[in-house]
XYZ file of C-alpha atoms in Angstrom:
287
model
C 149.298 -26.227 22.025
C 145.577 -26.743 21.552
C 144.956 -25.815 25.189
C 146.928 -22.595 24.800
C 145.038 -21.753 21.602
C 141.876 -21.886 23.706
C 143.620 -19.783 26.345
C 144.461 -17.193 23.679
C 140.804 -16.949 22.670
C 139.714 -16.608 26.291
C 142.384 -13.990 26.973
C 141.538 -11.879 23.915
C 137.813 -12.019 24.669
C 138.334 -11.191 28.361
C 140.632 -8.233 27.578
C 138.174 -6.863 24.995
C 135.236 -7.362 27.363
C 137.029 -5.673 30.272
C 138.097 -2.769 28.001
C 134.540 -2.332 26.733
C 133.010 -2.393 30.185
C 135.690 -0.058 31.551
C 134.783 2.606 28.983
C 131.096 1.862 29.402
C 131.244 2.113 33.192
C 133.298 5.341 33.005
C 130.405 7.127 31.278
C 127.712 5.296 33.260
C 126.502 8.402 35.141
C 125.238 10.074 31.969
C 121.442 9.817 31.744
C 121.509 8.255 28.256
C 124.122 5.718 29.323
C 122.071 4.882 32.434
C 119.138 3.916 30.244
C 121.511 1.893 28.053
C 122.888 0.124 31.154
C 119.442 -1.149 32.084
C 118.754 -2.139 28.470
C 122.032 -4.105 28.252
C 121.439 -5.718 31.659
C 117.951 -6.761 30.509
C 119.305 -8.283 27.282
C 122.035 -10.177 29.174
C 119.501 -11.378 31.736
C 117.028 -12.607 29.103
C 119.817 -14.294 27.144
C 121.117 -16.058 30.259
C 117.593 -17.212 31.147
C 117.173 -18.535 27.590
C 120.345 -20.612 27.948
C 119.171 -21.882 31.334
C 115.779 -22.883 29.896
C 117.648 -24.735 27.129
C 119.539 -26.701 29.822
C 116.268 -27.753 31.379
C 114.833 -28.893 28.045
C 117.544 -31.563 27.882
C 116.106 -32.879 31.176
C 112.570 -32.853 29.740
C 111.558 -29.839 31.849
C 109.794 -27.152 29.822
C 109.860 -23.748 31.564
C 107.778 -20.668 30.580
C 110.585 -18.690 28.937
C 108.382 -15.754 27.865
C 107.113 -15.249 31.413
C 110.616 -15.521 32.875
C 111.994 -13.126 30.240
C 109.253 -10.591 30.951
C 109.931 -10.759 34.669
C 113.666 -10.376 33.998
C 113.111 -7.072 32.201
C 110.620 -5.850 34.824
C 112.907 -6.637 37.772
C 115.976 -5.017 36.230
C 113.996 -1.947 35.184
C 112.536 -1.671 38.689
C 116.104 -1.105 39.912
C 116.253 1.840 37.532
C 112.971 3.242 38.806
C 114.312 3.167 42.360
C 117.379 5.075 41.223
C 115.291 7.882 39.717
C 112.666 7.932 42.470
C 113.599 6.707 45.980
C 109.932 6.680 46.980
C 109.635 3.540 44.834
C 111.955 1.633 47.170
C 110.507 -1.839 47.653
C 109.211 -2.240 44.119
C 111.549 -5.220 43.680
C 109.719 -7.089 46.433
C 106.429 -6.380 44.673
C 107.847 -7.730 41.406
C 109.060 -10.887 43.132
C 105.654 -11.429 44.734
C 103.925 -10.978 41.365
C 106.293 -13.485 39.805
C 105.540 -16.074 42.492
C 101.799 -15.637 41.981
C 102.141 -15.717 38.180
C 104.166 -18.928 38.132
C 101.685 -20.755 40.365
C 98.770 -19.490 38.292
C 100.537 -20.664 35.127
C 100.937 -24.207 36.478
C 97.376 -24.514 37.779
C 96.538 -26.004 34.365
C 99.778 -28.025 34.108
C 99.671 -30.258 37.164
C 101.997 -33.014 35.910
C 105.578 -32.183 36.830
C 104.591 -28.891 38.471
C 106.869 -29.351 41.513
C 110.013 -29.771 39.403
C 109.044 -27.010 36.969
C 108.190 -24.444 39.649
C 111.303 -25.291 41.662
C 113.653 -24.999 38.688
C 111.925 -21.796 37.609
C 112.514 -20.157 40.997
C 116.067 -21.485 41.112
C 116.827 -19.946 37.714
C 115.619 -16.538 38.867
C 117.653 -16.713 42.091
C 120.748 -18.126 40.397
C 120.840 -15.807 37.385
C 118.593 -12.784 37.684
C 119.222 -11.707 41.271
C 123.040 -11.430 40.846
C 122.630 -9.484 37.579
C 120.305 -7.056 39.371
C 122.851 -6.723 42.172
C 125.567 -5.793 39.662
C 123.384 -2.917 38.473
C 122.872 -1.810 42.065
C 126.628 -1.968 42.695
C 127.116 0.410 39.764
C 124.481 2.751 41.186
C 124.958 2.391 44.980
C 122.709 5.379 45.755
C 119.870 2.878 45.509
C 121.182 0.908 48.510
C 123.204 3.316 50.712
C 123.146 7.039 51.460
C 126.878 7.742 51.762
C 128.627 8.836 48.524
C 130.793 6.100 47.037
C 132.020 5.455 43.515
C 129.911 2.613 42.156
C 131.887 2.617 38.911
C 135.073 1.654 40.732
C 133.276 -0.982 42.785
C 131.822 -2.603 39.671
C 135.279 -2.445 38.050
C 136.695 -4.107 41.181
C 134.105 -6.898 40.966
C 134.619 -7.518 37.238
C 138.409 -7.298 37.186
C 139.161 -9.334 40.322
C 136.691 -12.043 39.278
C 137.918 -12.292 35.692
C 141.607 -12.113 36.634
C 140.919 -15.080 38.925
C 139.523 -17.005 35.930
C 142.412 -16.082 33.640
C 145.145 -16.692 36.224
C 143.678 -20.002 37.336
C 143.229 -21.213 33.764
C 146.769 -20.216 32.739
C 148.552 -21.779 35.728
C 146.305 -24.841 35.736
C 146.899 -25.453 32.029
C 150.634 -24.962 32.366
C 151.446 -26.766 35.628
C 148.278 -28.323 37.007
C 147.997 -32.098 37.295
C 145.763 -33.040 40.236
C 142.107 -32.500 39.334
C 139.671 -30.871 41.755
C 136.433 -32.270 40.345
C 137.223 -34.421 37.274
C 133.607 -35.453 36.708
C 132.423 -31.853 36.658
C 135.324 -29.945 35.112
C 138.300 -32.048 33.953
C 140.395 -28.930 33.343
C 140.211 -27.588 36.901
C 143.275 -28.427 38.996
C 144.516 -27.661 42.499
C 147.397 -25.604 41.081
C 144.939 -23.634 38.957
C 142.654 -23.007 41.931
C 145.545 -21.834 44.082
C 146.858 -19.675 41.238
C 143.446 -18.106 40.711
C 143.247 -17.269 44.416
C 146.712 -15.668 44.362
C 145.795 -13.584 41.310
C 142.587 -12.469 43.047
C 144.501 -11.382 46.154
C 147.136 -9.501 44.154
C 144.523 -7.704 42.066
C 142.545 -6.807 45.183
C 145.718 -5.365 46.713
C 146.212 -3.217 43.605
C 142.781 -1.715 44.280
C 143.792 -1.203 47.913
C 146.786 0.831 46.704
C 144.494 2.890 44.489
C 142.265 3.492 47.506
C 145.273 4.389 49.685
C 146.914 6.860 47.298
C 143.661 8.391 46.031
C 141.445 8.640 49.151
C 139.009 11.141 47.622
C 137.797 9.061 44.666
C 134.927 7.432 46.576
C 136.508 3.992 46.770
C 137.678 2.938 50.221
C 139.307 -0.427 50.864
C 141.613 -1.158 53.788
C 144.453 -3.680 53.583
C 142.526 -6.218 55.683
C 139.374 -5.711 53.615
C 141.373 -6.148 50.394
C 142.745 -9.467 51.640
C 139.398 -10.789 52.917
C 137.331 -9.574 49.972
C 139.946 -10.696 47.452
C 140.061 -14.156 49.026
C 136.260 -14.428 49.023
C 136.035 -13.430 45.373
C 138.897 -15.762 44.457
C 137.238 -18.722 46.202
C 133.587 -18.143 45.354
C 134.341 -17.105 41.785
C 135.875 -20.519 41.179
C 132.996 -22.240 42.952
C 130.635 -20.349 40.634
C 132.581 -21.628 37.638
C 132.293 -25.210 38.902
C 128.607 -24.715 39.696
C 127.777 -23.812 36.105
C 129.939 -26.700 34.892
C 127.836 -28.996 37.073
C 124.666 -27.791 35.329
C 126.260 -28.278 31.905
C 127.449 -31.778 32.736
C 123.983 -32.774 33.875
C 122.496 -31.238 30.725
C 125.263 -32.938 28.692
C 126.345 -29.776 26.856
C 129.876 -28.407 26.474
C 129.036 -24.687 26.370
C 125.946 -22.753 27.409
C 125.756 -21.443 23.828
C 127.739 -21.925 20.620
C 129.481 -18.564 20.418
C 133.147 -18.320 19.332
C 135.658 -17.384 22.001
C 133.572 -17.690 25.128
C 130.820 -20.264 24.714
C 127.816 -18.331 25.948
C 126.442 -15.754 28.339
C 126.232 -18.142 31.297
C 129.793 -19.278 30.608
C 130.900 -15.650 30.930
C 128.736 -14.856 33.961
C 129.219 -18.077 35.952
C 131.812 -16.768 38.423
C 130.190 -13.312 38.665
C 126.895 -14.883 39.706
C 128.619 -15.975 42.924
C 130.860 -12.947 43.499
C 128.369 -10.124 42.831
C 126.324 -10.850 46.010
C 129.550 -10.720 48.074
C 130.552 -7.258 46.828
C 126.952 -6.036 47.109
C 126.762 -7.220 50.737
C 130.080 -5.513 51.521
C 128.897 -2.184 50.057
C 125.536 -2.532 51.799
C 127.344 -2.913 55.156
C 129.317 0.316 54.709
C-alpha cells in the first residue's frame, strides 16, 4: 500500500504537470508567452544545475554555481534571440566557446583538483543544459528548420510519451515486477516495469500517429513506421535516463535530487527527458 501511495503522488503530480504544460504550450506562440517560456526554461535550468552542484558537493567537488547559472540563462536566451532574428544563428556556439574559456580562466587560480572540477562542470552543462535548450527549440522549430511544422504538438509528443513511459513502467513494475534490472542503482526498477514502460510508449506514440493520420493539416506528420521507431527509442532511452540520474544519486548518497513533496526535485522530473529530448530534436532536424 505504501508503494501505491507513492504512485498516487507521482500520478497526481504528472497529470497536473502535463495539464499545465498542455495549456502553456497551446498559447506558446503569443509574444508574451514566448518570453515567459524562456524565463521558465532559464529557471528550470538554473534549478537543475543547482541540484547537480549539490550532488558534486557530497563528493567534495565544489563547482562555480554562479558562473554555470549565468551561462544557463545566456544559452537559453540565445535560443530566443535566434528565433526573433535568424541572422544571429550560431550565437549558441559563441556562448559555448565563451563558457569554455571562462571555466579555464576560473581554474587558473585553483590548480588542485582542476581536472575533476572542469570535467564535471562540462558534463553538467552537456547532461542538463543542452537537452533543456533542445526542448525550447523543439517548441519553436523555425529556429532549426525552414518547413512549417507544429512545434507545440512535437513538444507535447515528447513530454507525453516520455512521462507515460515513466508512469506505465512504475505502475506495472510495482504491481507485477519481481526481477530487478539494476538493484544497486534503482531497486524499484524491474524487467516487467521496463517492458511495460516500452509498451506504453509505443501505444502513446501510435495515438499521435492516428492524430497525424486523421488531421494531416495540423503540422504534425508521423508515419506508422516512424511512430513505432520513435516510440521505441523514447521508451528505451527515457528509462535509461531515469537510471542514469539514479546512478548519480546513488553515488552522491541522496534519495531525491531535492526535498520537494510529490516529485523529489527538478532533476528527478527531467531525468528521462534529458535523454529523449535530443532524439526528438534530431528527428525534427532531419525532416
